[in-house]
Every structure is written in structure tokens, then in C-alpha cells.
Amino acid sequence: MSHLPVILKLDGKRAAVIGAGTVAARQIPKLLEAGVSQVIVYAPSLHPTLESYLNKPHFKWEKGMVDPTFSFDEDFLFLMTNDSALHLALYQHRKTYQLVYFADNSSLSDFHFPMTFQRGPFSFSLSTGGASPTYGKRLMAQIKKNIPDSIEEDLLFLEYARKQVLTSGLKQQVRKQILQQCASLHFLQEPNREELLHQLIKQEINRKRESHF
């Protein structure tokens, strides 16, 4: 089965989480950090690390056992108990619009949680498709070693550069050339790169004016 790697905007989305054990304790914080409007946990007990969320407005705990015939209305349905039979029963009663995550059955899951590394605006995800999480962790460690320490600072500068160039009034091709130059390793290593950026923009604006005479 193939999957499409995407980055989802979760603002306004609601998630039903069945189970509140170790797996849920690992994934629920990710949902809240991603901006899910509400996470409703259905479980008889709560993992100790999740207790701090009880006073949060986006977190709700429905204490008790889950009936296998129950149907949930949330946008996402996370099946995270150690009861595979319960998962299958709830899956049969899912809503047509719901995306379902199985903690114990990747073949039925509509999506998966990849390994993720984030530093500022930079985000990198890796998945082995369930083939070998151990191999994936080792590969991720190797990739991290090759990520430059300056990546967050560089991306913040490039974001600034993009805004400056896009509002310069220059032609698209010229804007593209400036942004490509700014993203080069040589340019990023310049200690006065912001000043150089403004010089580039000014030069192109002057060249544009001169061409009209």
C-alpha cells in the first residue's frame, strides 16, 4: 500500500483518542502542538504524563470503558489501546469522513507518524513504512549529524530575504535569480549577508530604471 507524504494543517480539527497508555502519551502531545482544536481521550485511566493536560482547554478526558459499538464524530480516530478486537469493532463503526490511526495495525491505518526532526522552521520526517523502526532511527541519527548548526538562522534570513525580494517590484526572473544567489552556501556564509541582499535589490532596481531611459 502506498502513501502520500503531506504536512497537514490541523487548526479546527478534532481528534478522538481511544486509550491513554504509553502510545497515546507519546502521540497526544504532537497533536496538541500541531494545533488540533480538541483532543478527547476515551479511557478508564490516564497515563501519568498526560495528567498535566487536564487543565488545558484543548484536552478532555472521558473516563470509562469504550463500548465496541460506539461511533465517534471527531475528524480523526486514534485507536491506541492493547485491545485489537476493540480497534476492529470501532473501525467498523467509523464515519466516512474520518481518518483512522491504528497503533497495532499499520495496514488499516489511513496515516502514520513518521520520525521527525525539527529545528526552527526546518522540519524533516522519515519513515520506513513500518519495515524497520530500528533502521529508521539509525538513519535519522546519521542525517541529524549532517544538518548544519546554522540551519535555523539561515532559514530565518532566507525567509526575510524572500519577503524583501517579493515586495521589490522586480520581474519574476530577476527575483528568482536573487533568491537563488541568497540560498547559495557562499552567500549564507557572508557575515554581512543582509547588507549584501539590500545591495543586490538596489542594483537591480537601478538597472530597471536605467533601462527605461
Short mmCIF file of C-alpha atoms in Angstrom, two decimals:
data_model
loop_
_atom_site.label_atom_id
_atom_site.label_comp_id
_atom_site.label_asym_id
_atom_site.label_seq_id
_atom_site.Cartn_x
_atom_site.Cartn_y
_atom_site.Cartn_z
CA MET A 1 0.00 0.00 0.00
CA SER A 2 1.40 3.41 -0.97
CA HIS A 3 1.03 6.65 0.96
CA LEU A 4 1.30 10.34 0.09
CA PRO A 5 3.70 12.26 2.36
CA VAL A 6 1.97 15.50 3.37
CA ILE A 7 2.08 18.20 6.04
CA LEU A 8 -1.42 18.80 7.39
CA LYS A 9 -2.83 21.99 8.87
CA LEU A 10 -4.87 20.78 11.85
CA ASP A 11 -6.40 24.04 13.08
CA GLY A 12 -10.08 23.48 13.86
CA LYS A 13 -9.80 19.69 13.65
CA ARG A 14 -10.90 17.40 16.49
CA ALA A 15 -9.42 14.05 17.47
CA ALA A 16 -10.86 11.11 19.40
CA VAL A 17 -8.16 9.06 21.12
CA ILE A 18 -9.13 5.60 22.35
CA GLY A 19 -6.72 4.55 25.06
CA ALA A 20 -4.40 6.58 27.26
CA GLY A 21 -1.34 4.39 27.70
CA THR A 22 2.25 4.71 26.54
CA VAL A 23 1.48 5.11 22.82
CA ALA A 24 -1.18 7.75 23.46
CA ALA A 25 1.16 9.60 25.84
CA ARG A 26 3.71 9.78 23.04
CA GLN A 27 1.33 10.94 20.29
CA ILE A 28 -1.15 13.24 22.04
CA PRO A 29 1.41 16.00 22.72
CA LYS A 30 2.22 16.00 19.00
CA LEU A 31 -1.44 16.60 18.15
CA LEU A 32 -1.76 19.46 20.61
CA GLU A 33 1.49 21.06 19.43
CA ALA A 34 0.21 20.82 15.84
CA GLY A 35 -2.82 22.93 16.72
CA VAL A 36 -5.66 20.40 16.96
CA SER A 37 -8.64 22.29 18.41
CA GLN A 38 -9.63 19.46 20.74
CA VAL A 39 -8.31 16.06 21.77
CA ILE A 40 -10.89 13.88 23.53
CA VAL A 41 -9.42 10.85 25.27
CA TYR A 42 -11.66 7.86 25.99
CA ALA A 43 -10.06 5.55 28.55
CA PRO A 44 -10.63 4.13 32.07
CA SER A 45 -7.29 5.52 33.27
CA LEU A 46 -4.82 8.16 32.17
CA HIS A 47 -1.08 7.85 31.66
CA PRO A 48 0.75 9.91 34.33
CA THR A 49 2.43 12.13 31.74
CA LEU A 50 -0.98 13.17 30.38
CA GLU A 51 -2.36 14.36 33.71
CA SER A 52 -0.79 17.80 33.23
CA TYR A 53 -3.08 18.34 30.23
CA LEU A 54 -6.27 18.01 32.28
CA ASN A 55 -6.43 21.76 32.88
CA LYS A 56 -5.78 22.58 29.23
CA PRO A 57 -8.72 23.90 27.15
CA HIS A 58 -7.95 21.67 24.15
CA PHE A 59 -7.76 18.42 26.14
CA LYS A 60 -10.68 16.43 27.52
CA TRP A 61 -10.78 13.06 29.26
CA GLU A 62 -13.90 10.89 29.08
CA LYS A 63 -13.21 8.40 31.85
CA GLY A 64 -14.58 4.88 31.36
CA MET A 65 -14.57 1.82 29.15
CA VAL A 66 -15.36 2.19 25.46
CA ASP A 67 -18.28 0.26 24.01
CA PRO A 68 -17.29 -1.66 20.83
CA THR A 69 -20.48 -0.47 19.12
CA PHE A 70 -19.81 3.19 19.81
CA SER A 71 -19.28 5.66 16.96
CA PHE A 72 -17.27 8.88 17.23
CA ASP A 73 -17.85 12.20 15.47
CA GLU A 74 -14.33 13.66 15.55
CA ASP A 75 -12.28 14.23 12.38
CA PHE A 76 -9.56 11.80 13.48
CA LEU A 77 -9.92 8.49 15.28
CA PHE A 78 -6.84 7.18 17.08
CA LEU A 79 -7.03 3.55 18.21
CA MET A 80 -4.30 3.22 20.84
CA THR A 81 -5.31 0.52 23.31
CA ASN A 82 -3.88 -3.00 23.67
CA ASP A 83 -7.21 -4.49 22.56
CA SER A 84 -7.07 -5.34 18.84
CA ALA A 85 -10.63 -6.68 18.83
CA LEU A 86 -11.92 -3.35 20.17
CA HIS A 87 -9.98 -1.50 17.50
CA LEU A 88 -11.50 -3.56 14.70
CA ALA A 89 -15.01 -3.13 16.11
CA LEU A 90 -14.64 0.66 16.34
CA TYR A 91 -13.13 0.73 12.87
CA GLN A 92 -16.28 -0.91 11.53
CA HIS A 93 -18.33 1.91 13.06
CA ARG A 94 -16.12 4.75 11.82
CA LYS A 95 -17.60 7.73 10.00
CA THR A 96 -16.93 8.03 6.26
CA TYR A 97 -15.06 11.31 6.70
CA GLN A 98 -12.79 10.09 9.49
CA LEU A 99 -9.09 9.37 9.16
CA VAL A 100 -8.21 6.42 11.39
CA TYR A 101 -4.90 5.56 13.04
CA PHE A 102 -4.19 2.04 14.29
CA ALA A 103 -1.41 1.66 16.85
CA ASP A 104 -1.32 -2.09 16.20
CA ASN A 105 -2.30 -2.48 12.54
CA SER A 106 -0.41 -0.32 10.04
CA SER A 107 -2.18 -1.93 7.08
CA LEU A 108 -5.52 -0.46 8.20
CA SER A 109 -4.18 2.93 9.26
CA ASP A 110 -5.04 5.85 7.00
CA PHE A 111 -1.84 7.57 8.09
CA HIS A 112 1.32 7.03 10.14
CA PHE A 113 3.54 9.05 12.44
CA PRO A 114 6.98 9.35 10.85
CA MET A 115 10.12 10.06 12.84
CA THR A 116 10.51 13.82 12.89
CA PHE A 117 13.35 16.24 13.48
CA GLN A 118 12.59 19.93 13.82
CA ARG A 119 14.74 22.98 14.37
CA GLY A 120 13.01 26.33 13.98
CA PRO A 121 11.22 26.48 10.61
CA PHE A 122 13.09 23.39 9.40
CA SER A 123 11.21 20.11 9.65
CA PHE A 124 12.36 16.71 8.44
CA SER A 125 10.36 13.48 8.56
CA LEU A 126 11.46 9.92 7.88
CA SER A 127 9.54 6.68 7.61
CA THR A 128 10.45 3.11 6.74
CA GLY A 129 6.80 2.26 6.15
CA GLY A 130 6.84 0.03 9.21
CA ALA A 131 9.59 -2.18 7.76
CA SER A 132 12.14 -1.38 10.47
CA PRO A 133 11.78 1.43 13.03
CA THR A 134 15.23 0.49 14.37
CA TYR A 135 16.84 1.08 10.98
CA GLY A 136 14.88 4.32 10.67
CA LYS A 137 16.23 5.60 14.00
CA ARG A 138 19.79 4.84 12.96
CA LEU A 139 19.29 6.59 9.63
CA MET A 140 17.73 9.61 11.33
CA ALA A 141 20.75 9.86 13.65
CA GLN A 142 23.06 9.89 10.63
CA ILE A 143 21.01 12.59 8.92
CA LYS A 144 21.00 14.78 12.04
CA LYS A 145 24.80 14.75 12.05
CA ASN A 146 24.77 16.36 8.59
CA ILE A 147 22.32 19.13 9.45
CA PRO A 148 24.32 22.38 9.85
CA ASP A 149 24.08 24.11 13.22
CA SER A 150 23.25 27.34 11.41
CA ILE A 151 20.14 25.96 9.68
CA GLU A 152 17.62 27.82 11.85
CA GLU A 153 19.46 31.12 11.47
CA ASP A 154 19.90 30.56 7.73
CA LEU A 155 16.22 29.84 7.15
CA LEU A 156 15.12 32.88 9.13
CA PHE A 157 17.39 35.01 6.93
CA LEU A 158 16.08 33.36 3.75
CA GLU A 159 12.52 33.98 4.89
CA TYR A 160 13.39 37.65 5.41
CA ALA A 161 15.15 37.77 2.03
CA ARG A 162 12.14 36.29 0.28
CA LYS A 163 9.81 38.93 1.73
CA GLN A 164 12.18 41.72 0.72
CA VAL A 165 12.59 40.41 -2.82
CA LEU A 166 8.89 39.70 -3.40
CA THR A 167 7.96 43.28 -2.47
CA SER A 168 10.76 44.85 -4.54
CA GLY A 169 8.70 45.26 -7.71
CA LEU A 170 11.33 43.44 -9.78
CA LYS A 171 10.46 40.99 -12.54
CA GLN A 172 9.91 37.36 -11.62
CA GLN A 173 13.08 36.10 -13.31
CA VAL A 174 15.22 38.69 -11.52
CA ARG A 175 13.59 37.88 -8.18
CA LYS A 176 14.30 34.21 -8.75
CA GLN A 177 17.97 34.90 -9.52
CA ILE A 178 18.42 36.95 -6.34
CA LEU A 179 16.78 34.30 -4.16
CA GLN A 180 18.93 31.57 -5.71
CA GLN A 181 22.03 33.62 -5.00
CA CYS A 182 20.93 34.22 -1.40
CA ALA A 183 20.45 30.49 -0.86
CA SER A 184 23.94 29.62 -2.06
CA LEU A 185 26.38 28.33 0.54
CA HIS A 186 28.83 31.14 -0.22
CA PHE A 187 26.21 33.85 0.30
CA LEU A 188 24.87 32.32 3.52
CA GLN A 189 28.37 32.28 4.99
CA GLU A 190 28.83 36.01 4.39
CA PRO A 191 28.84 37.85 7.75
CA ASN A 192 27.11 40.89 6.19
CA ARG A 193 24.62 38.92 4.08
CA GLU A 194 21.67 41.15 4.95
CA GLU A 195 23.51 44.21 3.69
CA LEU A 196 24.53 42.32 0.54
CA LEU A 197 20.90 41.38 -0.04
CA HIS A 198 19.79 45.01 0.02
CA GLN A 199 22.65 45.94 -2.30
CA LEU A 200 21.53 43.28 -4.80
CA ILE A 201 17.96 44.50 -4.73
CA LYS A 202 19.03 48.14 -5.08
CA GLN A 203 21.31 47.32 -8.02
CA GLU A 204 18.52 45.53 -9.87
CA ILE A 205 16.06 48.34 -9.18
CA ASN A 206 18.55 50.90 -10.54
CA ARG A 207 19.19 48.71 -13.59
CA LYS A 208 15.45 48.53 -14.18
CA ARG A 209 15.12 52.32 -14.02
CA GLU A 210 18.06 52.87 -16.38
CA SER A 211 16.54 50.53 -18.95
CA HIS A 212 13.53 52.85 -19.24
CA PHE A 213 15.70 55.76 -20.45
#
